[in-house]
mmCIF file with all atom_site columns, C-alpha atoms in Angstrom:
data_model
loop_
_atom_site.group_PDB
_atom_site.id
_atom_site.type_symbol
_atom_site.label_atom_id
_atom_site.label_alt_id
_atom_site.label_comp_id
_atom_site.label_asym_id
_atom_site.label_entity_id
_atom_site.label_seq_id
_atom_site.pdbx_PDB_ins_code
_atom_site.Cartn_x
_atom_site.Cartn_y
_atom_site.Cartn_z
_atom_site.occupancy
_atom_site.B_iso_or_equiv
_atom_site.pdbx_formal_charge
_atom_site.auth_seq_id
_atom_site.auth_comp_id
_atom_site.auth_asym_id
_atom_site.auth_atom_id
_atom_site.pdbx_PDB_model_num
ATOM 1   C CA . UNK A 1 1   ? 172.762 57.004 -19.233 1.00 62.00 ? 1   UNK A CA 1
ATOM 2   C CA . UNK A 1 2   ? 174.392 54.839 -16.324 1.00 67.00 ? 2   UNK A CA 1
ATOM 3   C CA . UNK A 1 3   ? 174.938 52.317 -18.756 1.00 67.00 ? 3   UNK A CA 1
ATOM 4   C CA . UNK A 1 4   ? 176.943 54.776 -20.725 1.00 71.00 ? 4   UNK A CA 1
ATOM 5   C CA . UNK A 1 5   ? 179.435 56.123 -18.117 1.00 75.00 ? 5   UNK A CA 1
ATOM 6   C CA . UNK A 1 6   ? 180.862 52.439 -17.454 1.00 73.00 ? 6   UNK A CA 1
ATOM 7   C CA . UNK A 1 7   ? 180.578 53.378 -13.478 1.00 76.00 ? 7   UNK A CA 1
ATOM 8   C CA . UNK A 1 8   ? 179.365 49.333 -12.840 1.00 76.00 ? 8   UNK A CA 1
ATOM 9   C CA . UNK A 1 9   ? 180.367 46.367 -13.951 1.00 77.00 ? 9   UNK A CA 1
ATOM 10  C CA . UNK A 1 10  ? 179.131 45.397 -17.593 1.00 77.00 ? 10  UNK A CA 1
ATOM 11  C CA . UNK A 1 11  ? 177.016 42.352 -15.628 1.00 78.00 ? 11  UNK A CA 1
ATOM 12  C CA . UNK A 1 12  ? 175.280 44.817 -13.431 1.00 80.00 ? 12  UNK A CA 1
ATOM 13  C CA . UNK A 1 13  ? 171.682 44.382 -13.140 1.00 83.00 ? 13  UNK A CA 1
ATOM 14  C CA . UNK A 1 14  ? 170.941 48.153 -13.686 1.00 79.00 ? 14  UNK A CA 1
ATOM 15  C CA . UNK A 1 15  ? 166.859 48.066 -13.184 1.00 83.00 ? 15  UNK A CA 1
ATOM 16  C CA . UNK A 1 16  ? 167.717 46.721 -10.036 1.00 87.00 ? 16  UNK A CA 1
ATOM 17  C CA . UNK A 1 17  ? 170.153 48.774 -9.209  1.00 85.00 ? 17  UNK A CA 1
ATOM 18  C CA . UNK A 1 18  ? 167.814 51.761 -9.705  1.00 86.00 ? 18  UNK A CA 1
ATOM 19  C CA . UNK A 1 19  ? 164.823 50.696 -7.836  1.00 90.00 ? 19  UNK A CA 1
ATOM 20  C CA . UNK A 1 20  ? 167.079 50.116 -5.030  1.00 90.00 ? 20  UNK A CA 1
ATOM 21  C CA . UNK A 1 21  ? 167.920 53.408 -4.617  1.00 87.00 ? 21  UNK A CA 1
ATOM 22  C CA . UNK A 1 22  ? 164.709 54.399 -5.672  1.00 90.00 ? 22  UNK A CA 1
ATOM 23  C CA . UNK A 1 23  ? 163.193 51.858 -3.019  1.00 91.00 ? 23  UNK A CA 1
ATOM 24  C CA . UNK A 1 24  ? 165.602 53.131 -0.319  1.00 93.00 ? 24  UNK A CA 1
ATOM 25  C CA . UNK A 1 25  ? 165.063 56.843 -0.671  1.00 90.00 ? 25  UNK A CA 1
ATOM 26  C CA . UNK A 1 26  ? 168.776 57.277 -1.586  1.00 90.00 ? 26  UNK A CA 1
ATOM 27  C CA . UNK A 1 27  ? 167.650 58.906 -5.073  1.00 90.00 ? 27  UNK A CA 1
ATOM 28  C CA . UNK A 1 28  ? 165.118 61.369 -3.471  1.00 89.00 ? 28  UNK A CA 1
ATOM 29  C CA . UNK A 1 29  ? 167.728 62.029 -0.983  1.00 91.00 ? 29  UNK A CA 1
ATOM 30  C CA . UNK A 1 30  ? 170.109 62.753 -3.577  1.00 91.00 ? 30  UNK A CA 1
ATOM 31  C CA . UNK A 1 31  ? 167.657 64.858 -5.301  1.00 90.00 ? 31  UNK A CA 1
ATOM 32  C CA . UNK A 1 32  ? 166.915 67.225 -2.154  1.00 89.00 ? 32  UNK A CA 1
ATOM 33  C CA . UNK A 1 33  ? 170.203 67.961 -1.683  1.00 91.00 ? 33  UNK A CA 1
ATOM 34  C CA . UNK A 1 34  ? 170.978 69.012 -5.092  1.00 91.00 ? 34  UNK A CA 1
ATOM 35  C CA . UNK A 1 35  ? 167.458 70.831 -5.026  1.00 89.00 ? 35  UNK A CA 1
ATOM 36  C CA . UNK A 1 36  ? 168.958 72.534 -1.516  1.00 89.00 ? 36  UNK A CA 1
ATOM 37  C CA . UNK A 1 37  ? 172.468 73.268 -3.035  1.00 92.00 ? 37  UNK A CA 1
ATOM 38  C CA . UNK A 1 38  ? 170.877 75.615 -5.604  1.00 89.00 ? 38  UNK A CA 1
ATOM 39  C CA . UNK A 1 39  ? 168.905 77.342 -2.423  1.00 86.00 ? 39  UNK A CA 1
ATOM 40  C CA . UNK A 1 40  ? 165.791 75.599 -3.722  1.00 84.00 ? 40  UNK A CA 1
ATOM 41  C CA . UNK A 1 41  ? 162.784 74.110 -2.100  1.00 80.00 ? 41  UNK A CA 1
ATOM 42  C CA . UNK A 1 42  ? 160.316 71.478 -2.120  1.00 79.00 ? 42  UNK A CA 1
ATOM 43  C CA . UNK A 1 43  ? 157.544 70.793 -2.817  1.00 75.00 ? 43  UNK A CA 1
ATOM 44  C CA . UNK A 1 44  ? 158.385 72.228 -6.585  1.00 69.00 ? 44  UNK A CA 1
ATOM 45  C CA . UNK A 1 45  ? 155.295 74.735 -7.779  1.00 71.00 ? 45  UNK A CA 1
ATOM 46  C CA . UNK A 1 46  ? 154.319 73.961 -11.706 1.00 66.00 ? 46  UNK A CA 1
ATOM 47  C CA . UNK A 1 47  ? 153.409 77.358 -13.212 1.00 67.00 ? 47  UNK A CA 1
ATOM 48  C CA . UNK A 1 48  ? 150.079 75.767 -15.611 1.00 75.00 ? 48  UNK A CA 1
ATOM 49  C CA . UNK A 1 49  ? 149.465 78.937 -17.506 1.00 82.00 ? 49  UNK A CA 1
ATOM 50  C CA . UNK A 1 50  ? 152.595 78.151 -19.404 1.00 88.00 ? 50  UNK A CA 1
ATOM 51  C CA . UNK A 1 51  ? 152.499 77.237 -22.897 1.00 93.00 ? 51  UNK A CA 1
ATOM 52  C CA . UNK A 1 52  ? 153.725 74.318 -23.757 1.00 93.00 ? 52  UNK A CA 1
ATOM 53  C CA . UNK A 1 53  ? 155.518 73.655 -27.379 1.00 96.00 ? 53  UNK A CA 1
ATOM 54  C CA . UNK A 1 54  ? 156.657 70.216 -29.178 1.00 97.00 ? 54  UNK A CA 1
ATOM 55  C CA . UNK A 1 55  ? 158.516 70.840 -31.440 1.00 97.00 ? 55  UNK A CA 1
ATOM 56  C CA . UNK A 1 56  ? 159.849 67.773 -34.390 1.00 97.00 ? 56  UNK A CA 1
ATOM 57  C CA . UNK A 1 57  ? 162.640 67.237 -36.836 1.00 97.00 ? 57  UNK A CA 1
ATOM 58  C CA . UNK A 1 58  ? 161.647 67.590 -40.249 1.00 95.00 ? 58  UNK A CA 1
ATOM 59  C CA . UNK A 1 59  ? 164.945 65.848 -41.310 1.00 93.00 ? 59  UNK A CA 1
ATOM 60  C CA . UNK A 1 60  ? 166.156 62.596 -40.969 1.00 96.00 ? 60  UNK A CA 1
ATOM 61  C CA . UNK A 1 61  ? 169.537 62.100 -40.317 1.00 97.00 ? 61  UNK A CA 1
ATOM 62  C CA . UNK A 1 62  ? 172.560 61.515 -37.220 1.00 97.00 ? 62  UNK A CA 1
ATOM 63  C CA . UNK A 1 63  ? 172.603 64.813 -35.345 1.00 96.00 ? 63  UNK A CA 1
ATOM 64  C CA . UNK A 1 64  ? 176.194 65.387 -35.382 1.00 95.00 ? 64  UNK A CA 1
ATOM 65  C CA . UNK A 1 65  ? 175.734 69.126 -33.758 1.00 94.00 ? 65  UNK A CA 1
ATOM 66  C CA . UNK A 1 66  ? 173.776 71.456 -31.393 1.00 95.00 ? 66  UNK A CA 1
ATOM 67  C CA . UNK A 1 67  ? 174.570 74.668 -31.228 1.00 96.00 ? 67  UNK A CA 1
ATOM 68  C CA . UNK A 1 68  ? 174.239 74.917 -27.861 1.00 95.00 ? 68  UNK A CA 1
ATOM 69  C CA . UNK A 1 69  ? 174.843 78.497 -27.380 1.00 96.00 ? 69  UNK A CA 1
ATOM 70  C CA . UNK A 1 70  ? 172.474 79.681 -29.745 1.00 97.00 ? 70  UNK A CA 1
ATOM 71  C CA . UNK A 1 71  ? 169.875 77.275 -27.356 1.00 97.00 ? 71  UNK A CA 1
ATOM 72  C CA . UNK A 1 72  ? 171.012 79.430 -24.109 1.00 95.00 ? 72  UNK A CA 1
ATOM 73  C CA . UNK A 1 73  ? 170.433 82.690 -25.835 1.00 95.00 ? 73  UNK A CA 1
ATOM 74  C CA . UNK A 1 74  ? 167.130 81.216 -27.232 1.00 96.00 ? 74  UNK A CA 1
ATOM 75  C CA . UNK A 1 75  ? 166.999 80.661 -23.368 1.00 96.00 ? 75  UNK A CA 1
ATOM 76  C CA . UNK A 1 76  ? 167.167 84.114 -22.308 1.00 95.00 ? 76  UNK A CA 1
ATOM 77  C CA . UNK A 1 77  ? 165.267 85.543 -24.826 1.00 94.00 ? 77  UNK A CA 1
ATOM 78  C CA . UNK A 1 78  ? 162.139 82.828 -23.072 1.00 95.00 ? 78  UNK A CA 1
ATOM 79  C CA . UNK A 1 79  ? 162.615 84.660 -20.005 1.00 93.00 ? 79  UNK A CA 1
ATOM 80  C CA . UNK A 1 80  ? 164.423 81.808 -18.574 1.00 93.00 ? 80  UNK A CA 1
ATOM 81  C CA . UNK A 1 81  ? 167.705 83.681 -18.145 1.00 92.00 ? 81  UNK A CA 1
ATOM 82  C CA . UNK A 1 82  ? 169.519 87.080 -18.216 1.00 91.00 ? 82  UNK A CA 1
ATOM 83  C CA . UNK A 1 83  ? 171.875 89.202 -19.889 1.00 90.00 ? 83  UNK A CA 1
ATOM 84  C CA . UNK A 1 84  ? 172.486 91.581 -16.868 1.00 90.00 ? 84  UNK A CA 1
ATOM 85  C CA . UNK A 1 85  ? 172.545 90.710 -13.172 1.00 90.00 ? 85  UNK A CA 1
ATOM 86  C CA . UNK A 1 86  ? 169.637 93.392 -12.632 1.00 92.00 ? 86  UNK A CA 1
ATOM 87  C CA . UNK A 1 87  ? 166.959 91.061 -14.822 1.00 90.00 ? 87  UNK A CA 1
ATOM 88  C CA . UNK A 1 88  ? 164.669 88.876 -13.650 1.00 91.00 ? 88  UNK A CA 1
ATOM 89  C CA . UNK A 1 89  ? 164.776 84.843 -14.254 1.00 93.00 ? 89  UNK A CA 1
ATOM 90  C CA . UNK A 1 90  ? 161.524 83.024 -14.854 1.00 90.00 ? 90  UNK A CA 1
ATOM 91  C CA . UNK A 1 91  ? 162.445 79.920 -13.240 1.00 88.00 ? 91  UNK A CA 1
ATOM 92  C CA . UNK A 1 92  ? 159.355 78.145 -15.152 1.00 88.00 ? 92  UNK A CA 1
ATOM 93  C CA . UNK A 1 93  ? 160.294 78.770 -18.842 1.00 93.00 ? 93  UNK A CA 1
ATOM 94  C CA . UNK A 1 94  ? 162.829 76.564 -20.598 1.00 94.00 ? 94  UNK A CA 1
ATOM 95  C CA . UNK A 1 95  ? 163.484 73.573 -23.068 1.00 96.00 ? 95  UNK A CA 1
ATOM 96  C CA . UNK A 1 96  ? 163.700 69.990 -22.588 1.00 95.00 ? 96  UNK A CA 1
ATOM 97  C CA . UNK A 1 97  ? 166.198 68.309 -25.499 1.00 96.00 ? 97  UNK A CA 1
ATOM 98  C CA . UNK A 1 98  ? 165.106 64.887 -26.659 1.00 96.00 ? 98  UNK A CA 1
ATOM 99  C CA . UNK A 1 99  ? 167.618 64.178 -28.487 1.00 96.00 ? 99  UNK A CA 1
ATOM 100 C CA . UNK A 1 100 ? 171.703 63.712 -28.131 1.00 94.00 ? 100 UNK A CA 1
ATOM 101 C CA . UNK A 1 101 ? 174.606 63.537 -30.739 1.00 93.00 ? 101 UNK A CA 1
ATOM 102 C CA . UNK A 1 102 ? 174.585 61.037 -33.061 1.00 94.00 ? 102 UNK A CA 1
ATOM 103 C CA . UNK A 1 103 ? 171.230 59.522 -32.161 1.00 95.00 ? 103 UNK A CA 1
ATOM 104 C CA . UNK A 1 104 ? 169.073 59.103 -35.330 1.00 97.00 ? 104 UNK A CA 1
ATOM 105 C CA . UNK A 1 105 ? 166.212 61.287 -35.960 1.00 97.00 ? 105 UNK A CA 1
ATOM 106 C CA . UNK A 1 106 ? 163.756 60.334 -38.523 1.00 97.00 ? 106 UNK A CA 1
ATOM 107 C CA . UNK A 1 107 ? 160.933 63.152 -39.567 1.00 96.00 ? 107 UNK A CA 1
ATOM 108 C CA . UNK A 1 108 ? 158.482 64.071 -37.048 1.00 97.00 ? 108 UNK A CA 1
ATOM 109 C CA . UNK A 1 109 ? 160.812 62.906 -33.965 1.00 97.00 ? 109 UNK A CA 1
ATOM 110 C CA . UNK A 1 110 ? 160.521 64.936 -30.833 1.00 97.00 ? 110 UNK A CA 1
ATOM 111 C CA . UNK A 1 111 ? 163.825 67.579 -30.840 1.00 97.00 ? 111 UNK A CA 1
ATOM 112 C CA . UNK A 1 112 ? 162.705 70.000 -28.026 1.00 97.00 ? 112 UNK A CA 1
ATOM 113 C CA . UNK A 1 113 ? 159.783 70.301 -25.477 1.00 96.00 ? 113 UNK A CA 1
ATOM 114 C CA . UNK A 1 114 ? 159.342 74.016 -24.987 1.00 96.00 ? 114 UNK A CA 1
ATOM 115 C CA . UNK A 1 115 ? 157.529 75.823 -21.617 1.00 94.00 ? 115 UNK A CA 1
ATOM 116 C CA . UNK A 1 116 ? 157.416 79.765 -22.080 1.00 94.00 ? 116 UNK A CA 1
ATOM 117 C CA . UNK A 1 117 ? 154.479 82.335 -21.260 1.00 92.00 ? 117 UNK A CA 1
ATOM 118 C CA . UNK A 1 118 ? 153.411 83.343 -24.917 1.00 92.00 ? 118 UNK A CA 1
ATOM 119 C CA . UNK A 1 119 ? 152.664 80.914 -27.816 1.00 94.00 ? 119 UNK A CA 1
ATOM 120 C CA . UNK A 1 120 ? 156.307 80.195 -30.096 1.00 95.00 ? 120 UNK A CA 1
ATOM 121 C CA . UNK A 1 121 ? 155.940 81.955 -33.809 1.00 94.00 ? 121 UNK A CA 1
ATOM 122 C CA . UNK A 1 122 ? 157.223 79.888 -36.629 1.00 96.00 ? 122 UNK A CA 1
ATOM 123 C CA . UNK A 1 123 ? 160.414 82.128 -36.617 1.00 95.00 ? 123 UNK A CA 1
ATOM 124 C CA . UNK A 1 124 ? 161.240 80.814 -33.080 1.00 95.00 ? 124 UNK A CA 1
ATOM 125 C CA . UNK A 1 125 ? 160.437 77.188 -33.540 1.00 96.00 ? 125 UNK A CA 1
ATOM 126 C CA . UNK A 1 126 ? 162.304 77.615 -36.585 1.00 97.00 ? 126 UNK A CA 1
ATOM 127 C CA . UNK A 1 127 ? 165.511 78.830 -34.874 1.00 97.00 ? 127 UNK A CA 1
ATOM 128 C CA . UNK A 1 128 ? 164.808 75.491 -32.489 1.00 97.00 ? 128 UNK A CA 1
ATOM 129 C CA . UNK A 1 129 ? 164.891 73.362 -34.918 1.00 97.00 ? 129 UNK A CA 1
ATOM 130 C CA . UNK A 1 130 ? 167.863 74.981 -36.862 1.00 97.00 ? 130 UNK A CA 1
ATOM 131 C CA . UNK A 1 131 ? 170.207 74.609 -33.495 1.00 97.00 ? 131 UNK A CA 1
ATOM 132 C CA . UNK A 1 132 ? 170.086 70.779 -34.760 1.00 96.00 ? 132 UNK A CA 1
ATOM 133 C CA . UNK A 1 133 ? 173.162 69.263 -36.964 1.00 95.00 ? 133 UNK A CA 1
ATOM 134 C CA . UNK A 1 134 ? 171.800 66.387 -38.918 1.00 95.00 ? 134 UNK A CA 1
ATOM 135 C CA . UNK A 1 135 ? 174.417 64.180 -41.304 1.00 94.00 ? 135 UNK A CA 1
ATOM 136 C CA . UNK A 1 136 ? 173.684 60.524 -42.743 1.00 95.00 ? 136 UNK A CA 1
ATOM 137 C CA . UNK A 1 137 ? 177.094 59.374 -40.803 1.00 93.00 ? 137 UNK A CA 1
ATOM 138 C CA . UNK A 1 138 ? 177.653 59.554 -37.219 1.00 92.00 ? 138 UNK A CA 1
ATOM 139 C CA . UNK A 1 139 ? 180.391 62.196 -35.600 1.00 87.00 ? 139 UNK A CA 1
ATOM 140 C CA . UNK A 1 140 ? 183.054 60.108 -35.133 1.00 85.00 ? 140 UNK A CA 1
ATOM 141 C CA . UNK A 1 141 ? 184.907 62.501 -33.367 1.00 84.00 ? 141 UNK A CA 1
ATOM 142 C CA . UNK A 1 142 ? 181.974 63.057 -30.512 1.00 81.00 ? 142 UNK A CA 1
ATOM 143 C CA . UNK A 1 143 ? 182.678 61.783 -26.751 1.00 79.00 ? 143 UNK A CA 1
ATOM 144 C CA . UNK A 1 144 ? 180.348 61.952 -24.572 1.00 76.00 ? 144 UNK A CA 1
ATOM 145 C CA . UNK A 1 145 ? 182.469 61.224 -21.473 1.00 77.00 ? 145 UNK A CA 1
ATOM 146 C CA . UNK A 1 146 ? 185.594 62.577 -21.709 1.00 76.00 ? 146 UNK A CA 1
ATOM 147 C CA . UNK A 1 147 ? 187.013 62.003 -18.482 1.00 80.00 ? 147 UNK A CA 1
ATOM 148 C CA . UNK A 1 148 ? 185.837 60.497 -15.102 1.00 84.00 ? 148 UNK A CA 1
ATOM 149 C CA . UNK A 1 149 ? 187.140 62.468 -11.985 1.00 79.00 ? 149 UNK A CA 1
#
């Protein structure tokens, strides 16, 4: 991903880069405070009674869209977020997304790690898998960056 945002020099040893900061206690440092700025804590409690999902393409293909807002109502509908201000957040549920537009999936890639409290029916890791776009060309159109500030 640093690679990607063209923040250092093309001739930048990245590996070293990171365990530098790693190393120094810069990137824990970095991570507390952005832990603090959302009025979080550490150390972070894992919930273990969750139940935990893989779900995998069965397409191959460049994923050239994810519909990203049927992911956050998938989200809410976890637990993992709300419709009304009065509701509850289960800060535990939620999704991990393995994949990124216009990587390559082939059948039986990872798409989506899912947490939640109950076991996912077909219908929901159907509607998972169905937020994915696949195409056999690339979205040519796609930026990932669009504009460093």
């Amino acid at each position: 991903f640093i690679k990607e945002t063209n923040l250092y020099p093309q001739d930048t040893d990245l590996d070293t880069l990171i365990k530098g900061k790693i190393e120094s206690g810069e990137a824990y440092n970095k991570l507390v405070e952005m832990i603090e700025a959302q009025h979080g804590s550490l150390p972070i409690e894992i919930d273990n009674s969750l139940h935990i999902c893989q779900i995998r393409s069965d397409k191959e293909g460049y994923i050239n869209k994810i519909n990203t807002l049927t992911l956050g109502n998938m989200l809410v509908g976890l637990g993992g977020g709300r419709k009304y201000k009065e509701q509850e957040i289960n800060y535990d549920v939620g999704f991990s997304i393995h994949k990124k537009i216009n990587d390559y999936v082939k059948e039986n890639d990872l798409l989506f790690t899912v947490y939640s409290e109950k076991p996912l029916d077909e219908s929901m890791i159907n509607e998972f898998k169905n937020t994915i776009y696949t195409s056999n060309k690339k979205n040519e159109t796609y930026k990932e960056i669009y504009k460093i500030l």
